[in-house]
Amino acid sequence: MKELTITIPIKAWGNDELNNNDASLIAKAREATSRAYVPYSKFHVGAAILLDNGEIITGANQENAAYPSGTCAERTACYYAHATYPDAAFDTIAIAATGTDGKEVEYPIPPCGACRQALVEYEKLAGHPVRVLLAGRDVVYELPSVKSLLPLTFDSF
Ligand code: THU
């Protein structure tokens, strides 16, 4: 028997320490939270994806009376991005959230498992790591890749 350990490198930035590009991508994710349609959870999530053609695509969670039919912000954004620019590789995704109190969450919200699985496929298509920025009120976590959030990845293709 061998014991394997997986570690995830996370950089924790203060909002005032970010470079301009990352700060503006996060600002777009924060703005996108206002376009969430969340009558059921009242939890607004926004995502902004920087593509290698320089375009930034945003998405927000969209809920539905038939609850499982709703979509998270990350999948709204990644499907919209690839449906709009199928030849552009993802470079970075930023994710932000506003809690039910109407304020930005104190600590970053990591993407759910289904979104990690969706995003990792676009990372594979990109052929290089896609950075992940998770924004909170006082701290931003930077992960080097989607795969770092989904280390034992199912990949059938
Ligand atoms: N949500 C996201 O948009 N992204 C995630 O990664 C986790 C959860 C949404 C789904 C639902 O509309 C609301 O947040 C509450 O779960």
Short mmCIF file of C-alpha atoms and ligand atoms in Angstrom, two decimals:
data_model
loop_
_atom_site.label_atom_id
_atom_site.label_comp_id
_atom_site.label_asym_id
_atom_site.label_seq_id
_atom_site.Cartn_x
_atom_site.Cartn_y
_atom_site.Cartn_z
CA MET A 1 0.00 0.00 0.00
CA LYS A 2 1.15 3.49 -0.78
CA GLU A 3 -0.47 6.57 0.63
CA LEU A 4 -0.88 9.39 -1.85
CA THR A 5 -1.39 12.99 -0.85
CA ILE A 6 -2.73 15.68 -3.11
CA THR A 7 -2.02 19.28 -2.21
CA ILE A 8 -3.67 22.33 -3.74
CA PRO A 9 -1.63 25.51 -4.01
CA ILE A 10 -3.79 28.54 -3.20
CA LYS A 11 -2.62 32.14 -3.24
CA ALA A 12 -4.67 34.32 -0.90
CA TRP A 13 -4.60 37.94 -2.09
CA GLY A 14 -5.92 41.05 -0.46
CA ASN A 15 -8.25 42.88 -2.86
CA ASP A 16 -5.79 45.79 -2.90
CA GLU A 17 -2.88 43.52 -3.88
CA LEU A 18 -4.35 42.32 -7.19
CA ASN A 19 -2.90 43.35 -10.53
CA ASN A 20 -5.14 45.47 -12.79
CA ASN A 21 -6.16 42.62 -15.11
CA ASP A 22 -7.26 40.35 -12.27
CA ALA A 23 -8.97 43.22 -10.44
CA SER A 24 -10.98 44.12 -13.54
CA LEU A 25 -11.97 40.49 -14.25
CA ILE A 26 -13.16 40.17 -10.66
CA ALA A 27 -15.05 43.47 -11.01
CA LYS A 28 -16.86 41.94 -14.00
CA ALA A 29 -17.76 38.84 -11.96
CA ARG A 30 -19.03 41.07 -9.15
CA GLU A 31 -21.13 43.11 -11.63
CA ALA A 32 -22.53 39.88 -13.08
CA THR A 33 -24.00 38.93 -9.68
CA SER A 34 -26.60 41.66 -10.31
CA ARG A 35 -27.86 39.69 -13.33
CA ALA A 36 -28.54 36.52 -11.37
CA TYR A 37 -32.15 35.33 -11.45
CA VAL A 38 -32.51 33.88 -7.99
CA PRO A 39 -36.05 34.18 -6.64
CA TYR A 40 -35.63 30.92 -4.68
CA SER A 41 -32.19 31.03 -3.07
CA LYS A 42 -31.63 34.83 -3.18
CA PHE A 43 -27.94 33.92 -3.52
CA HIS A 44 -26.36 35.82 -6.41
CA VAL A 45 -23.32 34.32 -8.12
CA GLY A 46 -21.41 35.91 -10.98
CA ALA A 47 -18.65 34.52 -13.19
CA ALA A 48 -16.40 36.23 -15.73
CA ILE A 49 -14.23 34.28 -18.16
CA LEU A 50 -11.27 35.88 -19.91
CA LEU A 51 -10.68 34.24 -23.30
CA ASP A 52 -7.39 34.17 -25.18
CA ASN A 53 -8.93 36.46 -27.85
CA GLY A 54 -9.24 39.14 -25.17
CA GLU A 55 -13.03 38.86 -24.84
CA ILE A 56 -14.61 38.60 -21.40
CA ILE A 57 -17.83 36.59 -21.10
CA THR A 58 -19.94 36.80 -17.98
CA GLY A 59 -22.68 34.64 -16.54
CA ALA A 60 -24.90 34.57 -13.46
CA ASN A 61 -26.93 31.83 -11.84
CA GLN A 62 -30.42 31.35 -13.30
CA GLU A 63 -32.97 29.51 -11.21
CA ASN A 64 -36.27 27.90 -12.14
CA ALA A 65 -39.45 26.85 -10.34
CA ALA A 66 -38.47 23.28 -11.23
CA TYR A 67 -35.34 23.63 -9.06
CA PRO A 68 -32.91 21.24 -10.78
CA SER A 69 -33.45 23.05 -14.07
CA GLY A 70 -31.52 26.08 -12.88
CA THR A 71 -27.89 26.68 -13.80
CA CYS A 72 -24.96 27.95 -11.78
CA ALA A 73 -23.12 31.12 -12.79
CA GLU A 74 -20.00 29.21 -13.83
CA ARG A 75 -21.82 26.92 -16.24
CA THR A 76 -23.93 29.78 -17.61
CA ALA A 77 -20.65 31.59 -18.36
CA CYS A 78 -18.63 28.68 -19.73
CA TYR A 79 -21.38 27.42 -22.03
CA TYR A 80 -22.10 30.94 -23.25
CA ALA A 81 -18.38 31.55 -23.81
CA HIS A 82 -17.84 28.41 -25.85
CA ALA A 83 -21.12 28.81 -27.74
CA THR A 84 -20.08 32.36 -28.68
CA TYR A 85 -16.34 31.86 -29.36
CA PRO A 86 -15.83 28.12 -29.98
CA ASP A 87 -12.24 28.67 -31.15
CA ALA A 88 -11.10 30.77 -28.19
CA ALA A 89 -9.33 29.10 -25.27
CA PHE A 90 -10.24 30.00 -21.71
CA ASP A 91 -7.49 31.89 -19.90
CA THR A 92 -8.91 32.80 -16.46
CA ILE A 93 -12.26 32.53 -14.68
CA ALA A 94 -13.28 34.82 -11.83
CA ILE A 95 -16.21 34.00 -9.53
CA ALA A 96 -17.96 36.28 -7.05
CA ALA A 97 -21.10 36.00 -4.92
CA THR A 98 -23.53 38.16 -2.99
CA GLY A 99 -25.17 36.50 0.00
CA THR A 100 -28.81 36.63 1.06
CA ASP A 101 -27.95 39.73 3.15
CA GLY A 102 -27.17 41.58 -0.08
CA LYS A 103 -23.47 41.86 0.74
CA GLU A 104 -20.53 40.22 -0.97
CA VAL A 105 -19.66 36.94 0.74
CA GLU A 106 -16.89 37.31 3.27
CA TYR A 107 -15.01 34.26 2.05
CA PRO A 108 -14.82 33.07 -1.57
CA ILE A 109 -17.41 30.63 -2.91
CA PRO A 110 -15.77 27.71 -4.70
CA PRO A 111 -17.58 26.24 -7.73
CA CYS A 112 -19.81 23.20 -7.18
CA GLY A 113 -18.74 19.77 -8.39
CA ALA A 114 -20.81 19.90 -11.59
CA CYS A 115 -19.27 23.25 -12.53
CA ARG A 116 -15.76 21.93 -11.83
CA GLN A 117 -16.45 19.01 -14.17
CA ALA A 118 -17.77 21.34 -16.89
CA LEU A 119 -14.89 23.79 -16.53
CA VAL A 120 -12.19 21.12 -16.53
CA GLU A 121 -13.31 20.02 -19.98
CA TYR A 122 -12.79 23.55 -21.33
CA GLU A 123 -9.43 23.58 -19.60
CA LYS A 124 -8.51 20.41 -21.48
CA LEU A 125 -9.70 22.01 -24.74
CA ALA A 126 -7.55 25.06 -23.97
CA GLY A 127 -4.48 22.83 -23.73
CA HIS A 128 -3.12 24.81 -20.80
CA PRO A 129 -4.14 25.59 -17.22
CA VAL A 130 -7.07 27.97 -16.73
CA ARG A 131 -6.51 30.14 -13.65
CA VAL A 132 -9.35 30.42 -11.16
CA LEU A 133 -9.95 33.56 -9.07
CA LEU A 134 -12.45 33.19 -6.21
CA ALA A 135 -13.46 36.56 -4.84
CA GLY A 136 -14.52 37.35 -1.29
CA ARG A 137 -14.95 40.64 0.54
CA ASP A 138 -11.57 40.55 2.22
CA VAL A 139 -9.67 37.87 0.32
CA VAL A 140 -9.29 36.52 -3.21
CA TYR A 141 -8.10 32.95 -3.70
CA GLU A 142 -6.10 32.25 -6.82
CA LEU A 143 -5.84 28.65 -8.00
CA PRO A 144 -3.43 27.75 -10.78
CA SER A 145 -5.93 25.61 -12.71
CA VAL A 146 -9.42 24.09 -12.68
CA LYS A 147 -7.80 20.66 -12.30
CA SER A 148 -6.34 21.77 -8.98
CA LEU A 149 -9.98 22.02 -7.80
CA LEU A 150 -10.82 18.60 -9.25
CA PRO A 151 -7.66 16.54 -8.89
CA LEU A 152 -9.00 13.06 -9.66
CA THR A 153 -10.76 14.12 -12.81
CA PHE A 154 -13.12 11.92 -14.79
CA ASP A 155 -12.05 12.26 -18.39
CA SER A 156 -13.38 9.92 -21.00
CA PHE A 157 -12.14 11.54 -24.14
N1 THU B 1 -24.51 28.42 -7.37
C1 THU B 1 -23.71 28.90 -8.37
O1 THU B 1 -24.13 29.71 -9.21
N2 THU B 1 -22.43 28.44 -8.42
C2 THU B 1 -21.91 27.50 -7.60
O2 THU B 1 -20.80 27.02 -7.82
C3 THU B 1 -22.67 27.05 -6.43
C4 THU B 1 -24.10 27.47 -6.37
C5 THU B 1 -25.91 28.86 -7.33
C6 THU B 1 -26.92 27.80 -7.59
C7 THU B 1 -28.14 28.39 -6.92
O3 THU B 1 -28.78 29.26 -7.86
C8 THU B 1 -27.58 29.22 -5.79
O4 THU B 1 -26.20 29.40 -6.07
C9 THU B 1 -27.74 28.60 -4.43
O5 THU B 1 -27.21 27.33 -4.38
#
